[in-house]
PDB file of C-alpha atoms in Angstrom:
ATOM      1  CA  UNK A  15     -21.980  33.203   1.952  1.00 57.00           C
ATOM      2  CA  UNK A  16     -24.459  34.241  -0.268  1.00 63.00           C
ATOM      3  CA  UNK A  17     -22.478  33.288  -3.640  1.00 70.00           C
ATOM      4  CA  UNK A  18     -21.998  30.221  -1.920  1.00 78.00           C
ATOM      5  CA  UNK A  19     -25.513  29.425  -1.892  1.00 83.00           C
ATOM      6  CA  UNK A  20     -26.109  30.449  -5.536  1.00 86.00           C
ATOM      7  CA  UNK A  21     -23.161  28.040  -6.180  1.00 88.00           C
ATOM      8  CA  UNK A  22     -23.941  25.417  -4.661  1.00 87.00           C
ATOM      9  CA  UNK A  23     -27.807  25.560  -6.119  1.00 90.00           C
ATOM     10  CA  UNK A  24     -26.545  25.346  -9.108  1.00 92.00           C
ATOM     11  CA  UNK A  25     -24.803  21.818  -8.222  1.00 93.00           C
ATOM     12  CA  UNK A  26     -28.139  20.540  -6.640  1.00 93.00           C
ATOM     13  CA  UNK A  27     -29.745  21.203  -9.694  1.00 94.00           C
ATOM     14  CA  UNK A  28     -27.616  19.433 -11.679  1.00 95.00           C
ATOM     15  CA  UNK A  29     -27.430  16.482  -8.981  1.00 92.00           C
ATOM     16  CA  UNK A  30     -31.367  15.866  -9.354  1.00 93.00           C
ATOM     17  CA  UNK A  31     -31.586  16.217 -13.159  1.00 93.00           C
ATOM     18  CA  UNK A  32     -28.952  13.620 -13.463  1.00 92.00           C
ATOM     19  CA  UNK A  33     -30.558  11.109 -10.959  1.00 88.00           C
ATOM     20  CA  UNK A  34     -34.187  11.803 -12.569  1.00 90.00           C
ATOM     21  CA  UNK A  35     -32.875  11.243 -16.168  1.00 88.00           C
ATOM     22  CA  UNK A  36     -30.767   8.006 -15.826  1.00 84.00           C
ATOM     23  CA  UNK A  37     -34.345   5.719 -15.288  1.00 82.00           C
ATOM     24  CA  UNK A  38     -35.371   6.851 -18.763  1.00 73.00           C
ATOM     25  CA  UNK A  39     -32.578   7.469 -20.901  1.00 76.00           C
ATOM     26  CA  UNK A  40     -34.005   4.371 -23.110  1.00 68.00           C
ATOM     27  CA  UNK A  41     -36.711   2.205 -22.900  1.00 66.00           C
ATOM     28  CA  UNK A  42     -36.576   0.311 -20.033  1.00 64.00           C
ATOM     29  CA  UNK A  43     -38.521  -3.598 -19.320  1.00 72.00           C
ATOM     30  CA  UNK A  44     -41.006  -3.631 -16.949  1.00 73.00           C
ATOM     31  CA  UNK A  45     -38.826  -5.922 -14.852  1.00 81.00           C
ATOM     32  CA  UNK A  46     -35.910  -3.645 -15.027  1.00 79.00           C
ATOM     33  CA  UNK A  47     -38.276  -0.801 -14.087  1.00 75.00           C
ATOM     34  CA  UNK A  48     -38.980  -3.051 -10.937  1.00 83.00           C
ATOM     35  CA  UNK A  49     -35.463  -3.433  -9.811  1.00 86.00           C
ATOM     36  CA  UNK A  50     -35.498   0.285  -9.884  1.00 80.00           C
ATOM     37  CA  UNK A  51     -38.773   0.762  -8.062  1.00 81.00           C
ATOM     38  CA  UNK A  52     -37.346  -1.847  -5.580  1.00 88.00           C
ATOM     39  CA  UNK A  53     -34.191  -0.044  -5.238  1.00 87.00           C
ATOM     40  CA  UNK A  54     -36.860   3.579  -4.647  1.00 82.00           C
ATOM     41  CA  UNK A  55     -38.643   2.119  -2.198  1.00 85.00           C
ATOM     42  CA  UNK A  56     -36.140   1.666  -0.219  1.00 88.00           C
ATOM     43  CA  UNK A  57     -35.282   4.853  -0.634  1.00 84.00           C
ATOM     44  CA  UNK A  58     -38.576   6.250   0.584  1.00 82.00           C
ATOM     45  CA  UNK A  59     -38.293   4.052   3.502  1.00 88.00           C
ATOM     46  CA  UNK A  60     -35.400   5.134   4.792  1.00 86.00           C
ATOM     47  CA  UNK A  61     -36.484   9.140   4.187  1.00 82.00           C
ATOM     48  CA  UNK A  62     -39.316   8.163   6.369  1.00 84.00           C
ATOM     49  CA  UNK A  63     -37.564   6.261   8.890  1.00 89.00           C
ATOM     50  CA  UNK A  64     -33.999   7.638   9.075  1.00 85.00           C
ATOM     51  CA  UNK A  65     -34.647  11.657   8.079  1.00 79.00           C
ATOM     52  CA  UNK A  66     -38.332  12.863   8.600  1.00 76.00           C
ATOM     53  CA  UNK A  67     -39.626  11.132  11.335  1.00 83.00           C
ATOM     54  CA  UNK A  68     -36.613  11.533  13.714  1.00 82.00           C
ATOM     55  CA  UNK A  69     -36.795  15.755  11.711  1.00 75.00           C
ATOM     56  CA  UNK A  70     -40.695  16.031  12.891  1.00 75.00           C
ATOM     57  CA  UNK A  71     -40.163  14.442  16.478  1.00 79.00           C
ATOM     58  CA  UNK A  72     -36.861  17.096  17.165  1.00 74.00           C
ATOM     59  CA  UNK A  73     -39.336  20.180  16.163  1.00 66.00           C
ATOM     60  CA  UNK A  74     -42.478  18.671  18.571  1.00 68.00           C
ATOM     61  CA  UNK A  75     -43.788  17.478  21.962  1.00 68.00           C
ATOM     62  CA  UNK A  76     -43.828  14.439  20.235  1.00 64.00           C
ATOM     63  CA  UNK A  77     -47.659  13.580  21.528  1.00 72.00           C
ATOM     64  CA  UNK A  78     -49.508  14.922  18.370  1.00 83.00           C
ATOM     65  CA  UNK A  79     -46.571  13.714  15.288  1.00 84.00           C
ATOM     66  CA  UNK A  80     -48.276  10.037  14.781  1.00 89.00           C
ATOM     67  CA  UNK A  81     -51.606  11.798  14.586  1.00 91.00           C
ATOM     68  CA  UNK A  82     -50.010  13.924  11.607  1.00 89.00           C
ATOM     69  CA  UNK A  83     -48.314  10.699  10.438  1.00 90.00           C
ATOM     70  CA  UNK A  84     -51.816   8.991  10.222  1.00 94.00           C
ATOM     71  CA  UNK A  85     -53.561  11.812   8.670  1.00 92.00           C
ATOM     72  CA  UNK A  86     -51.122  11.683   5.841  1.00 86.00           C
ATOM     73  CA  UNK A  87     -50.835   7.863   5.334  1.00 90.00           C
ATOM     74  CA  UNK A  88     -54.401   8.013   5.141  1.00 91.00           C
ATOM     75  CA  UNK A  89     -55.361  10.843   3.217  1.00 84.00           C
ATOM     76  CA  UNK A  90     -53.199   9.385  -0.167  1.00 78.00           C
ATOM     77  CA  UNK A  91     -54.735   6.149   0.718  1.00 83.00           C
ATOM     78  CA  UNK A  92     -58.480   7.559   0.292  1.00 82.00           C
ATOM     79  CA  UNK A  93     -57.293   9.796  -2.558  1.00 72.00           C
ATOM     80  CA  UNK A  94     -56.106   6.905  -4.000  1.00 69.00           C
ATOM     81  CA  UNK A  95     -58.611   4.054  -3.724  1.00 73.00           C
ATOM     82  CA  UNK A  96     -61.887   5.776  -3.623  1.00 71.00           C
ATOM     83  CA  UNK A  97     -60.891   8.369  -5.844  1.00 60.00           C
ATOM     84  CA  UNK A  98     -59.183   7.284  -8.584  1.00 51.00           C
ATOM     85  CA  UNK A  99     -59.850   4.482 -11.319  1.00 47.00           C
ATOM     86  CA  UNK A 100     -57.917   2.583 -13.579  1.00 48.00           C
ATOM     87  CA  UNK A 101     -58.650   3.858 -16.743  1.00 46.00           C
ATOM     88  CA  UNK A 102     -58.426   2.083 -20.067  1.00 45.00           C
ATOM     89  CA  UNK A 103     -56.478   5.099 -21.583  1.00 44.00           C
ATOM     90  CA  UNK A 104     -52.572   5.474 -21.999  1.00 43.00           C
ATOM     91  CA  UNK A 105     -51.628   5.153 -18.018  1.00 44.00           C
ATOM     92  CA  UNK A 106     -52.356   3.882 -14.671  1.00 53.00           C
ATOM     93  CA  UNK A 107     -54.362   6.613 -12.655  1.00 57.00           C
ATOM     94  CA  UNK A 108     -53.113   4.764  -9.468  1.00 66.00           C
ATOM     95  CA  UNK A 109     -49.683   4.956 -10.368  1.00 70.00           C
ATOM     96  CA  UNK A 110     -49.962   8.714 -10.960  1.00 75.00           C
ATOM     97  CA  UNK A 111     -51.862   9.888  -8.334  1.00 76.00           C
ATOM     98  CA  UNK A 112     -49.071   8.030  -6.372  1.00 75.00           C
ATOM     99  CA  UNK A 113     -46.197   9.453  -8.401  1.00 81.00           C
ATOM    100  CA  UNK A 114     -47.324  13.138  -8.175  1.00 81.00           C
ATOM    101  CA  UNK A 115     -47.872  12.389  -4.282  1.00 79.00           C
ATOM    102  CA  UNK A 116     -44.811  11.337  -3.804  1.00 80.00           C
ATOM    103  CA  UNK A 117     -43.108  14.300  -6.362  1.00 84.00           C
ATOM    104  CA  UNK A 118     -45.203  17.010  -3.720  1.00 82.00           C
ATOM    105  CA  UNK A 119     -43.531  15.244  -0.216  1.00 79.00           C
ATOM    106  CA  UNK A 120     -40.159  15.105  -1.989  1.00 79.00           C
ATOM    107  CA  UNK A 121     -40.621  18.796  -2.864  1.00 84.00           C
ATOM    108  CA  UNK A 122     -41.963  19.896   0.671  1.00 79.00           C
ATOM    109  CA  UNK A 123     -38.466  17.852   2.422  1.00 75.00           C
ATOM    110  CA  UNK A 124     -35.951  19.390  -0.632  1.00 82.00           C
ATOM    111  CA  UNK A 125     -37.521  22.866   0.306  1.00 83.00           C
ATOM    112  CA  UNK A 126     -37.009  21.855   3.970  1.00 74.00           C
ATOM    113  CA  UNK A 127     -33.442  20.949   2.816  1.00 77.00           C
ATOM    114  CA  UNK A 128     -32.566  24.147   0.954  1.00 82.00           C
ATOM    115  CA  UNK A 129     -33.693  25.637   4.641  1.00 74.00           C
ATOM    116  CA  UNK A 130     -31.242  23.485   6.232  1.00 70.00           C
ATOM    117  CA  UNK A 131     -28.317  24.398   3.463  1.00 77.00           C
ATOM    118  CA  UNK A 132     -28.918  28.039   4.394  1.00 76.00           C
ATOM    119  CA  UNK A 133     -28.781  27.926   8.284  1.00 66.00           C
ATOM    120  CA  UNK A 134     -26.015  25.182   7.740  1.00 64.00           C
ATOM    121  CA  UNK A 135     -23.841  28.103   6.294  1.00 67.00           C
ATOM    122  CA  UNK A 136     -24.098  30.298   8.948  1.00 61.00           C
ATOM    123  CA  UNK A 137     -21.771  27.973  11.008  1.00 56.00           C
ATOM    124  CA  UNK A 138     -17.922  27.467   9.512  1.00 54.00           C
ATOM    125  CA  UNK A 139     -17.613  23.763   7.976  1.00 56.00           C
ATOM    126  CA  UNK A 140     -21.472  22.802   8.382  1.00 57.00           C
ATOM    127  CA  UNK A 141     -22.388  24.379   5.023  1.00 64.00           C
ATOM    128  CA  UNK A 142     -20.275  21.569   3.371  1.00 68.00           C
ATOM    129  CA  UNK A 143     -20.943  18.684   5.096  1.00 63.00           C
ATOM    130  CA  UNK A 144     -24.962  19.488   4.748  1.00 70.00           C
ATOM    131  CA  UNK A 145     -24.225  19.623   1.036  1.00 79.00           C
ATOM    132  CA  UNK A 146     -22.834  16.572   0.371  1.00 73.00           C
ATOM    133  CA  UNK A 147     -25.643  14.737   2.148  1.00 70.00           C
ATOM    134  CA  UNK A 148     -28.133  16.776   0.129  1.00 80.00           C
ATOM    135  CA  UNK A 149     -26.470  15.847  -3.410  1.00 83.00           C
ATOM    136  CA  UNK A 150     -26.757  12.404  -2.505  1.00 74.00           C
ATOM    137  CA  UNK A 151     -29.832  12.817  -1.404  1.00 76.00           C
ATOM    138  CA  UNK A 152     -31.580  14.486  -4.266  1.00 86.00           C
ATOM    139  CA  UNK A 153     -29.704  12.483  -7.265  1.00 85.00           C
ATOM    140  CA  UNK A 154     -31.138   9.168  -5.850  1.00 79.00           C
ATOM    141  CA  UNK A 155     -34.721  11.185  -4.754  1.00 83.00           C
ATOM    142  CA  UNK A 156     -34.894  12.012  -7.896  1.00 89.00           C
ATOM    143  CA  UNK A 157     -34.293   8.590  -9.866  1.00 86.00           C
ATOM    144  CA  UNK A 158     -37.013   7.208  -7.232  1.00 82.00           C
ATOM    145  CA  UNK A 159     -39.025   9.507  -8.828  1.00 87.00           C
ATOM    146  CA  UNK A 160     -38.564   9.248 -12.330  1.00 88.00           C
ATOM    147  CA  UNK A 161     -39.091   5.422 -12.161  1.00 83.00           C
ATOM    148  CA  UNK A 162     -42.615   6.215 -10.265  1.00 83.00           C
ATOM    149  CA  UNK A 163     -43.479   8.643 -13.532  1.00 87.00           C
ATOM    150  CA  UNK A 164     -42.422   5.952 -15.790  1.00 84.00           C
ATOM    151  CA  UNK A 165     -43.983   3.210 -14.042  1.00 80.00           C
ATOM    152  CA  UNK A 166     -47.327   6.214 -14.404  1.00 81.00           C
ATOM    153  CA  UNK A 167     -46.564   5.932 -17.813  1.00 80.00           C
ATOM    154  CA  UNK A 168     -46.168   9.825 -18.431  1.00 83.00           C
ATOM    155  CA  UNK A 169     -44.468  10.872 -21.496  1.00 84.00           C
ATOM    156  CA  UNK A 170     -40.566  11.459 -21.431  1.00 84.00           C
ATOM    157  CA  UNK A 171     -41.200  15.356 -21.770  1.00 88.00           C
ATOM    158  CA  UNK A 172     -43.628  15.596 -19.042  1.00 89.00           C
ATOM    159  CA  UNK A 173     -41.213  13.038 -16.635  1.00 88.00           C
ATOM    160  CA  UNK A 174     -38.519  15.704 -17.630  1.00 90.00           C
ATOM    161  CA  UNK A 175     -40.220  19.020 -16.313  1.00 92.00           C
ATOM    162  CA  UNK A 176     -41.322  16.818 -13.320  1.00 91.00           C
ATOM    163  CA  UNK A 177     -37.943  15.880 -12.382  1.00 93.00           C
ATOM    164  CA  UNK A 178     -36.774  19.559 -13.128  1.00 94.00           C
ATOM    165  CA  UNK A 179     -39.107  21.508 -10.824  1.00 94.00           C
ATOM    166  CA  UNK A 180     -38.325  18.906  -8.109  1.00 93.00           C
ATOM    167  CA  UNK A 181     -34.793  19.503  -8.812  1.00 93.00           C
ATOM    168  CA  UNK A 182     -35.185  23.091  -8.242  1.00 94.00           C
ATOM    169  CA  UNK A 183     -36.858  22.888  -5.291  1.00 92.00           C
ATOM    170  CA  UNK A 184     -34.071  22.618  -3.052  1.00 90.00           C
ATOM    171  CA  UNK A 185     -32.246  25.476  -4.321  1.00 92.00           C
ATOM    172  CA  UNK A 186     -35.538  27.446  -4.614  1.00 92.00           C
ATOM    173  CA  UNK A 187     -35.871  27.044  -0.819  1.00 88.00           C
ATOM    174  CA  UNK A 188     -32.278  27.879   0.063  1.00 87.00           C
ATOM    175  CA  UNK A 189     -32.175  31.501  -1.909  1.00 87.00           C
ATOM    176  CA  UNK A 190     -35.622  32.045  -0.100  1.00 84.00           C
ATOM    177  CA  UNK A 191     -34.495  30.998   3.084  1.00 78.00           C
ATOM    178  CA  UNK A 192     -31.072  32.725   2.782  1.00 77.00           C
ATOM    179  CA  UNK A 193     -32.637  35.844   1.606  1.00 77.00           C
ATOM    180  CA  UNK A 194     -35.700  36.206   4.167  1.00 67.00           C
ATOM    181  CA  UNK A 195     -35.568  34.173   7.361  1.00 53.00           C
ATOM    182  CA  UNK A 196     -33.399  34.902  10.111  1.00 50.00           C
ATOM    183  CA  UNK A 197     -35.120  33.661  12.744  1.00 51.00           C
ATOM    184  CA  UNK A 198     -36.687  30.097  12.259  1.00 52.00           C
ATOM    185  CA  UNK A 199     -40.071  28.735  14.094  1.00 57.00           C
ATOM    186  CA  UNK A 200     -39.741  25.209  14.439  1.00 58.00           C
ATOM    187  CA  UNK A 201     -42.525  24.217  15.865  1.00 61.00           C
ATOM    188  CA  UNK A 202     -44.161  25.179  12.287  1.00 60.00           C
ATOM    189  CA  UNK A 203     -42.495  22.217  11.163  1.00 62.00           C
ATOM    190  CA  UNK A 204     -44.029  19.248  12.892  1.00 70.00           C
ATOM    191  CA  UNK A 205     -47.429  19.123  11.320  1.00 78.00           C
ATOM    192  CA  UNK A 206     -45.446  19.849   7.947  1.00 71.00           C
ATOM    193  CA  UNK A 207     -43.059  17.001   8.482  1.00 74.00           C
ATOM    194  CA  UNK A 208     -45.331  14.646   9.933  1.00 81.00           C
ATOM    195  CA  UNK A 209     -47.965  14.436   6.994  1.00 81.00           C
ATOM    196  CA  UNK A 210     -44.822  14.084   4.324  1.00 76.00           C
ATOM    197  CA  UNK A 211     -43.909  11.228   6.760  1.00 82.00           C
ATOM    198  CA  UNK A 212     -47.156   9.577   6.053  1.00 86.00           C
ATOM    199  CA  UNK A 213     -47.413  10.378   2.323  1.00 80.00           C
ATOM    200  CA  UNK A 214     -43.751   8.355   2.251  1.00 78.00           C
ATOM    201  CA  UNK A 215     -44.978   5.740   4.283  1.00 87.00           C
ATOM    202  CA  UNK A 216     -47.912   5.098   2.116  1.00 85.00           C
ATOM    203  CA  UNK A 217     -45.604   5.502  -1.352  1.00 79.00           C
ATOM    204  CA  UNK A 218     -43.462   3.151   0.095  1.00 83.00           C
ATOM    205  CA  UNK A 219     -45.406   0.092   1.447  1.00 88.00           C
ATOM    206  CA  UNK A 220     -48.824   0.893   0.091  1.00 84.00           C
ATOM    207  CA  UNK A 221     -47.584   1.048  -3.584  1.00 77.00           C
ATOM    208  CA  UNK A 222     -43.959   0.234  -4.399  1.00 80.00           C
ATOM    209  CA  UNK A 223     -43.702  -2.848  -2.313  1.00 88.00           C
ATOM    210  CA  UNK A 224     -46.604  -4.018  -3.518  1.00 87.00           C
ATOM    211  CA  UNK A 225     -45.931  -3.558  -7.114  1.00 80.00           C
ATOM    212  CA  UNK A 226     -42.469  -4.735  -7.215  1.00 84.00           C
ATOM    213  CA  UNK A 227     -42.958  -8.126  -5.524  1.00 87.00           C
ATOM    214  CA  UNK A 228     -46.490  -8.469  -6.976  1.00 84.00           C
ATOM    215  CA  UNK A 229     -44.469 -11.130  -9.074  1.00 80.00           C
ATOM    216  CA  UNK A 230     -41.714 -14.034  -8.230  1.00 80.00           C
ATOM    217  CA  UNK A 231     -39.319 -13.143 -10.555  1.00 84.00           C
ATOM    218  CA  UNK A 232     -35.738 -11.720  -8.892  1.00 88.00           C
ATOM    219  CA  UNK A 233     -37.470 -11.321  -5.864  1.00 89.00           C
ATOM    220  CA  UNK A 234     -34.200 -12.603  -3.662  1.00 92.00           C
ATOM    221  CA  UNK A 235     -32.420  -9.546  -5.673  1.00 94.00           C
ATOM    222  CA  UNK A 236     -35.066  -6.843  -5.553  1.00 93.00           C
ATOM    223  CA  UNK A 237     -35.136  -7.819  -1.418  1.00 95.00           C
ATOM    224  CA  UNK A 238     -30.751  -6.818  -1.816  1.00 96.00           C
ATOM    225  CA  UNK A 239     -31.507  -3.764  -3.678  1.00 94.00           C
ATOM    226  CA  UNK A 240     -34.724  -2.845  -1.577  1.00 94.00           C
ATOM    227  CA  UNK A 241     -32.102  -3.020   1.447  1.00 96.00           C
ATOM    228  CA  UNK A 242     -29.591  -1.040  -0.555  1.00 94.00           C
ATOM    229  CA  UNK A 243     -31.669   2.054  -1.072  1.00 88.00           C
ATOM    230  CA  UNK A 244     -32.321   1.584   2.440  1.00 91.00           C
ATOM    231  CA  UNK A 245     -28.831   1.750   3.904  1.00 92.00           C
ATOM    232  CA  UNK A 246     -27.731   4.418   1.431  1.00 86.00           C
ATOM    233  CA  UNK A 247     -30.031   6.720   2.877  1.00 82.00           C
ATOM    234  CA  UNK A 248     -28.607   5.452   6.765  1.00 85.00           C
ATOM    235  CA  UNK A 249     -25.626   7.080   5.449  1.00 82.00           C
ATOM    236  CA  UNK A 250     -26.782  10.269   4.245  1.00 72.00           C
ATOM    237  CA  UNK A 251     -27.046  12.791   7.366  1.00 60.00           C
ATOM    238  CA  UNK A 252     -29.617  14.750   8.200  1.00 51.00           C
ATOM    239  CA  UNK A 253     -28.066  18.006   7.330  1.00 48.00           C
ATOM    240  CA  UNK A 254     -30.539  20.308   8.891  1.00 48.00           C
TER     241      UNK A 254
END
């Protein structure tokens, strides 16, 4: 089992580098870039909605996740608007506080993931189905993000050793979890869970919505891809 989850590391890696490097392979327009952020934020909606809400109300009481949920929508908010400036340099300081944001809750649910690829494999067939849903998963994750980095303006270097130490996280937390943890404490998982929720949620409708149908252009199409990335990720199982 445990080559199995060196192997299949090895194809999550590769899954998220490919996602992450399609958005800037050339120069995109910042209307392309838009259909792409469109097509991300649906993505991040349906993570909130479909995986880490429904994760962080299985692993509570379910009284105290919305207060976690709140805490997190509102701390990026703060950070965000009372914090940082638009700057007259080379990028957006919004749009990068808001990328990294969104690169840390991505990292926190692929670590939760690579947990959820190792306890998957301790049961005959699970292993597989769990990795298929995270592949998916991560390659489109990671093209949400890239776009977000772009959008931040960040160099293509720096977008590439962002999108490559989110796509190691995953396999980073299924060696660790594989090696070390035999017994797992759930309940550690709801206040975890709950904030990413909220970071997601603020990502989602607190800067990508607004930003992609800030203008009227292809708005009837960015809606179809905005539903897209949203019914992809109704697809994708929960795997752990």
């Amino acid at each position: 089992m445990q080559n199995d989850i060196y192997l299949y590391s090895i194809y999550i890696l590769i899954a998220g580098l490919l996602g992450g490097l399609l958005p800037f392979i050339k120069k995109w327009s910042d209307e392309l870039l838009h259909l792409f952020l469109s097509f991300g934020a649906g993505i991040f909606i349906g993570t909130v909605f479909l995986h880490l809400l429904p994760e962080a109300y299985a692993h509570s009481d379910h009284s105290s996740t919305p207060l976690f949920v709140l805490i997190g929508f509102m701390t990026i908010f703060l950070i965000e608007r009372f914090l940082f400036i638009k700057g007259d340099g080379g990028y957006d300081h919004s749009h990068l506080v808001v990328s990294i944001t969104a690169m840390v809750g991505l990292s926190v649910h692929s670590i939760i993931e690579g947990l959820g690829l190792a306890v998957g494999y301790q049961f005959k067939d699970i292993g597989s189905l769990i990795l298929i849903s995270i592949l998916a998963h991560k390659s489109t994750a990671a093209f949400a993000l890239a776009s977000l980095f772009l959008l931040a303006k960040l160099s293509r270097k720096k977008i590439f050793l962002m999108i490559l130490l989110f796509a190691a996280m995953t396999p980073i937390g299924a060696i660790m979890f594989s090696l070390s943890i035999t017994e797992i404490n759930h309940e550690a998982l709801e206040p975890l869970l709950g904030l990413t929720s909220g970071t997601f949620l603020y990502v989602a409708v607190g800067e990508l919505l607004p930003e992609v149908f800030h203008t009227e252009s292809n708005r009837w199409f960015k809606l179809v891809l905005l539903i897209l990335g949203i019914t992809i990720m109704s697809f994708l199982g929960h795997g752990h």
